[in-house]
Short mmCIF file of C-alpha atoms in Angstrom, two decimals:
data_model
loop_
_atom_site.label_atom_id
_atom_site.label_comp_id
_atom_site.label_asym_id
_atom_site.label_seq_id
_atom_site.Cartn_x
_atom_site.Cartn_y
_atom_site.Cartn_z
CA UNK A 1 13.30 -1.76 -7.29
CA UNK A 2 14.51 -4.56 -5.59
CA UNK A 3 12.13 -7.52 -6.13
CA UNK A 4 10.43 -10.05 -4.16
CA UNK A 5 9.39 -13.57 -4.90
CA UNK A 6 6.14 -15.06 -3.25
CA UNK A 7 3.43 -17.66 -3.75
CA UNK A 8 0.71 -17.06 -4.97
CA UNK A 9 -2.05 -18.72 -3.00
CA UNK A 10 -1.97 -20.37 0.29
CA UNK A 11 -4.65 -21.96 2.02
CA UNK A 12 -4.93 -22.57 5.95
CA UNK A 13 -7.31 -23.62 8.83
CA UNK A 14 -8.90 -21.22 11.29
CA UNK A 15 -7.21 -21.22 14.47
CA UNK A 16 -3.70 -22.76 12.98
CA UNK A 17 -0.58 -20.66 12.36
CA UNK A 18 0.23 -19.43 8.94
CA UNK A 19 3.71 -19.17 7.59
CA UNK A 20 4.16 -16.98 4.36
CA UNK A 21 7.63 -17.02 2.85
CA UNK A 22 8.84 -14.37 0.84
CA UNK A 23 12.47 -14.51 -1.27
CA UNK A 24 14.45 -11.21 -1.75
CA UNK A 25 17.75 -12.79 -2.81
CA UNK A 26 19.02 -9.42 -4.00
CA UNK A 27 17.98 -6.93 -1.08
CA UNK A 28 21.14 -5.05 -0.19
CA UNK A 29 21.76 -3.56 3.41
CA UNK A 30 19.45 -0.49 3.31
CA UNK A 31 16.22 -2.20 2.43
CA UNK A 32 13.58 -2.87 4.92
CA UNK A 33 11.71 -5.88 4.91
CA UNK A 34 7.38 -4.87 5.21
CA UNK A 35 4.78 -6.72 4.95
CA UNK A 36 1.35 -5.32 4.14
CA UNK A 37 -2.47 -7.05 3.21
CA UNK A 38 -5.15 -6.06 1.50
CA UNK A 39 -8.83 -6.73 3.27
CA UNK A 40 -11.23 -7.62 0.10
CA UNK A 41 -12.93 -3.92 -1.08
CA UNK A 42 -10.48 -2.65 1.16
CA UNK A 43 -7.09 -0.15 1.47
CA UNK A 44 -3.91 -2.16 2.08
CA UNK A 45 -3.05 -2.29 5.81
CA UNK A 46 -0.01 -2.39 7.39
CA UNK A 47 1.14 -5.62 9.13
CA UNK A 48 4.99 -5.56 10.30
CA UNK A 49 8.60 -4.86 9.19
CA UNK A 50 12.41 -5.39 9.91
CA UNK A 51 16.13 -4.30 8.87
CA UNK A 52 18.01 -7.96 10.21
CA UNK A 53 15.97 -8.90 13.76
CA UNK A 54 13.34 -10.58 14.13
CA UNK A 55 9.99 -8.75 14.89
CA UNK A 56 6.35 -9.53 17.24
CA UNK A 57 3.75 -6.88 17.06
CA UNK A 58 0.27 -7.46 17.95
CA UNK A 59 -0.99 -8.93 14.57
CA UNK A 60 1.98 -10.85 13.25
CA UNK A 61 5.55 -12.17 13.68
CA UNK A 62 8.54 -11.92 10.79
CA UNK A 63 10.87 -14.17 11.28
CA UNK A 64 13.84 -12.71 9.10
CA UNK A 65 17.02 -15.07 7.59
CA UNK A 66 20.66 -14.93 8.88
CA UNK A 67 21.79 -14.36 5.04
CA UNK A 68 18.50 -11.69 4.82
CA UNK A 69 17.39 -13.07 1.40
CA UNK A 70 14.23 -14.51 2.95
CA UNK A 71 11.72 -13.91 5.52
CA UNK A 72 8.97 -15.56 6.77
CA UNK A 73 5.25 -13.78 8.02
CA UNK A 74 3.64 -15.81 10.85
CA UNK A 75 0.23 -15.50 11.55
CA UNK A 76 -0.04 -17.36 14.93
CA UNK A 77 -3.29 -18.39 14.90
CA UNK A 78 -5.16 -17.13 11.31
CA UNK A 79 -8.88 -15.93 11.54
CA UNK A 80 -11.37 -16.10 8.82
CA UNK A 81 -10.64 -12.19 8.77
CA UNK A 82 -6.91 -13.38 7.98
CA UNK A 83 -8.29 -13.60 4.93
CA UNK A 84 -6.61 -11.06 2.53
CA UNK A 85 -3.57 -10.73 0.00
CA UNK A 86 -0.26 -10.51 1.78
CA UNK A 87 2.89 -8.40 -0.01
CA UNK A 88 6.28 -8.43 0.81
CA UNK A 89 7.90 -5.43 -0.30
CA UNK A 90 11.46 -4.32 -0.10
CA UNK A 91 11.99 -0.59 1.02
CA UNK A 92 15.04 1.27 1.10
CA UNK A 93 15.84 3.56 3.82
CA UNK A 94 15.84 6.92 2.00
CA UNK A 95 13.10 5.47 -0.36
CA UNK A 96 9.71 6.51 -0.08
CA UNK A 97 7.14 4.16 -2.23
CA UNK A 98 6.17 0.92 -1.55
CA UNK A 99 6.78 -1.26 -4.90
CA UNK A 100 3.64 -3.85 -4.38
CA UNK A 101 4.51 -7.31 -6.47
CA UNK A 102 0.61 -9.35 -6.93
CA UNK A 103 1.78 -10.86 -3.29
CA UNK A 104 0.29 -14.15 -1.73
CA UNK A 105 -3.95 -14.81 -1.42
CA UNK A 106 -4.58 -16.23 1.66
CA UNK A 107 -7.51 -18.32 2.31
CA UNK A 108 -9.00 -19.49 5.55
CA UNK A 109 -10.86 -22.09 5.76
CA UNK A 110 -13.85 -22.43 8.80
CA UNK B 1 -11.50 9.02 14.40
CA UNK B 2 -10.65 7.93 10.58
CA UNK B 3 -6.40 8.49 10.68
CA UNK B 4 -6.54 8.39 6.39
CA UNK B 5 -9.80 9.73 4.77
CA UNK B 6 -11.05 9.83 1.02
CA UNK B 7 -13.86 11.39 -0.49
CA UNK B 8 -15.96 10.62 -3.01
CA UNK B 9 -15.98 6.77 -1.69
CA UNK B 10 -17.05 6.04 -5.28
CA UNK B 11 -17.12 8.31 -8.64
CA UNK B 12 -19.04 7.69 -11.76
CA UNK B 13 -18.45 10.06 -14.49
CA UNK B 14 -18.24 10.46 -18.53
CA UNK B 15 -14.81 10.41 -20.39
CA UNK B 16 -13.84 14.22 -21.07
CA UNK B 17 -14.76 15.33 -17.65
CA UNK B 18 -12.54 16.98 -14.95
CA UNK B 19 -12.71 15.53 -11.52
CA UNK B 20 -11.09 15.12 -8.01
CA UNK B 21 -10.04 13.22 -5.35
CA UNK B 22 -9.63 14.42 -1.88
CA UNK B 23 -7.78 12.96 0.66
CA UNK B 24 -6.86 13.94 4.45
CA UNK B 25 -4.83 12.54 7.07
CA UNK B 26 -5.24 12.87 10.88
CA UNK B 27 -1.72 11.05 11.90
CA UNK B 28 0.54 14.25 11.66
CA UNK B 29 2.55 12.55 9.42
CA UNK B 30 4.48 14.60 6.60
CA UNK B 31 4.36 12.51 3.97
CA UNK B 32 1.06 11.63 1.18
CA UNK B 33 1.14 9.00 -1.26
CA UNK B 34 -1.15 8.55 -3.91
CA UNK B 35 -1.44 4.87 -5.66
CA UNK B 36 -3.51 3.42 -7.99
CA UNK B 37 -5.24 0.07 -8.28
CA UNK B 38 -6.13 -1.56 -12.14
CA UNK B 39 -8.80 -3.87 -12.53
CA UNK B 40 -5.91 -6.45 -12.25
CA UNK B 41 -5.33 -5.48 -8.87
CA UNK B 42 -1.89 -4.42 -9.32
CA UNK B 43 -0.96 -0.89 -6.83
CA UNK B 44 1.38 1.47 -8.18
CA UNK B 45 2.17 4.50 -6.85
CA UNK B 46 1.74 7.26 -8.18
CA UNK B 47 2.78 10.59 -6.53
CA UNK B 48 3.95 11.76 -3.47
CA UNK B 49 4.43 14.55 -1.13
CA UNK B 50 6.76 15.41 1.47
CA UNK B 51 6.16 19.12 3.54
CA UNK B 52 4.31 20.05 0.68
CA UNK B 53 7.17 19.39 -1.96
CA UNK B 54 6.01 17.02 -4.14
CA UNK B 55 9.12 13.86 -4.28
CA UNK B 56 7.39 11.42 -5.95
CA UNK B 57 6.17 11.73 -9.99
CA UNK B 58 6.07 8.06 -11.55
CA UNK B 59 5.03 8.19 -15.18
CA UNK B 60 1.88 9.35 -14.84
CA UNK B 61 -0.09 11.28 -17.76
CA UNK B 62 -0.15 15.35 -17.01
CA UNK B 63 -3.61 15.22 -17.18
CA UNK B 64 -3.57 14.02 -13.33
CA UNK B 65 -2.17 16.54 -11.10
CA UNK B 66 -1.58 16.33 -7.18
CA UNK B 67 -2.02 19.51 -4.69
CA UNK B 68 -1.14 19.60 -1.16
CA UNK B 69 -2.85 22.35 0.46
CA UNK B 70 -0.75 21.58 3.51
CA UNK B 71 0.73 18.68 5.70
CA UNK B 72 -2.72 17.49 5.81
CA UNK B 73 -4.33 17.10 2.83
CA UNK B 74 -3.30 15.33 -0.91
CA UNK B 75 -5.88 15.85 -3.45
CA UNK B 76 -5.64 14.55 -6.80
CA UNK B 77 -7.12 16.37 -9.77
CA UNK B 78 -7.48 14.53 -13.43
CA UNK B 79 -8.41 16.14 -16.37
CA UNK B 80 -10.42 14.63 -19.11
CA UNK B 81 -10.78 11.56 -17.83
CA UNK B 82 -10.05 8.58 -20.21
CA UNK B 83 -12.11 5.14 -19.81
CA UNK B 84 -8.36 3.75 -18.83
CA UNK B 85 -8.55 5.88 -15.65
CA UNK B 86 -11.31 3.68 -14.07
CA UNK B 87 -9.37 1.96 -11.44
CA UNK B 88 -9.33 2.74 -7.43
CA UNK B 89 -7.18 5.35 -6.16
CA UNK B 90 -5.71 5.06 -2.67
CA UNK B 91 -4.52 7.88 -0.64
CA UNK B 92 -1.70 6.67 2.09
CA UNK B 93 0.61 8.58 4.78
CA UNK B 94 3.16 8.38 6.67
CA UNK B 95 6.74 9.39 8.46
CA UNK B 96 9.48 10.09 6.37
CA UNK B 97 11.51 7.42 5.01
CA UNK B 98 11.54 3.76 4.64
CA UNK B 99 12.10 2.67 8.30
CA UNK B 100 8.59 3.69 8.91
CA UNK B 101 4.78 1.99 7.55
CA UNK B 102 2.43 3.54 5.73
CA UNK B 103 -1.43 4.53 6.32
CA UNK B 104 -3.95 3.70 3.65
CA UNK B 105 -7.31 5.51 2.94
CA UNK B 106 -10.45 3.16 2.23
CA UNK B 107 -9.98 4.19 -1.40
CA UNK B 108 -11.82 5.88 -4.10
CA UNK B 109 -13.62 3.75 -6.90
CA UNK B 110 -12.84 5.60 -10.10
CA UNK B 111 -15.84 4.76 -13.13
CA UNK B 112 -15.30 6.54 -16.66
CA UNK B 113 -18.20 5.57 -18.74
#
C-alpha cells in the first residue's frame, strides 16, 4: 500500500482556516488522493478527494502539488465540530480498501 | 433516512460464543466493506463485497465469516469469540473502485468478557 506521512496533532482556533499537510512521496499515477475524519464515538466520514486538480466541496478544499507527492486539506474556517482525526489515504483506481495510517488529531480551540 | 446502518449498536458477550453483525445500506451502491477498529484506534479492513462476490479477504481468522444476502446487506458472523475480538466493527459502502468515497455505518462496539 502506498503510504502516507502526516502529523500527528494539530491545534487551531475556531473560526480560522486549517491547513493539514499530508506527504505521499511514492504515490504513482493511479492513486487517488482522499481524505476522511473520524467524529469522536463515531464512523469515519468522508471529506474530499483528487487524481492531480485541485478540489472545493462543501466541507473542505485539497489543494494537491504540481509533483503530486503532497497535498494539503483546508478547512476554511474550522468549527469546534472540526474536531476529529483527519487521514490521508492513497487509493488506487482499481483498488477497493481504504489503507487508514493513525492520521492527524485536530483540536479546536473556543 | 440512515444511508449505512448497523445493528447491535453495542454487543456484550462471553468468549466461546457465536455472534453477528448486521449491516445495510440504502445508497444503491454495490460494494460493502467491513473494517475493524482496536482499542488503539487503528481501522483495518477487513472484507469486502462486490455484487455479492466477496473481493476482499485480509488475514482475518476463519472464525469470522461475511454473507451478503444481496446488494444490500453485509453481515458479519464470528464464531467463538476470543477476548482479542473486542474492538468496533464498521460497516462502509460504496461505488466500485477507487475514484469514488466510501459510506461508513455508526459502528458496532464489540465486548468479549
Amino acid at each position: 500500500d502506498a503510504k502516507t506521512t502526516q502529523p500527528n496533532s494539530m491545534e487551531s482556533n475556531e473560526e480560522e482556516p486549517v491547513h493539514l499537510p499530508c506527504n505521499h512521496s511514492t504515490i504513482s499515477g493511479t492513486d487517488y488522493i482522499h481524505w476522511y475524519r473520524q467524529l469522536p464515538s463515531q464512523g469515519p466520514e468522508y471529506v474530499i478527494h483528487g487524481l492531480t486538480s485541485n478540489v472545493n466541496n462543501r466541507m473542505a478544499s485539497l489543494a494537491i502539488a504540481e509533483d503530486r507527492k503532497s497535498s494539503t486539506l483546508i478547512l476554511h474556517r474550522a468549527t469546534l465540530r472540526d474536531a476529529a482525526v483527519y487521514y490521508c489515504i492513497l487509493r488506487p483506481s482499481n483498488d477497493y480498501k481504504l489503507s487508514f495510517g493513525a492520521g492527524t488529531t485536530v483540536t479546536v480551540r473556543a | 433516512d440512515t444511508a449505512v446502518s448497523q445493528t447491535p449498536k453495542y454487543l456484550v458477550t462471553q468468549m466461546g460464543n457465536d455472534k453477528s453483525i448486521k449491516c445495510e445500506q440504502n445508497l444503491g451502491h454495490d460494494t460493502m466493506y467491513w473494517y475493524k477498529q482496536d482499542s488503539k484506534k487503528f481501522l483495518k479492513i477487513m472484507f469486502s463485497y462486490n455484487n455479492k462476490e466477496l473481493i476482499i479477504n485480509e488475514t482475518v481468522p476463519n472464525r469470522f465469516s461475511p454473507k451478503s444476502p444481496d446488494k444490500a446487506h453485509l453481515n458479519l458472523h464470528i464464531n467463538s469469540l476470543e477476548l482479542g475480538d473486542s474492538a468496533v466493527y464498521f460497516c462502509a459502502s460504496s461505488q466500485a473502485g477507487g475514484a469514488y468515497e466510501q459510506y461508513f455505518g455508526p459502528g458496532t462496539r464489540l465486548t468479549v468478557t
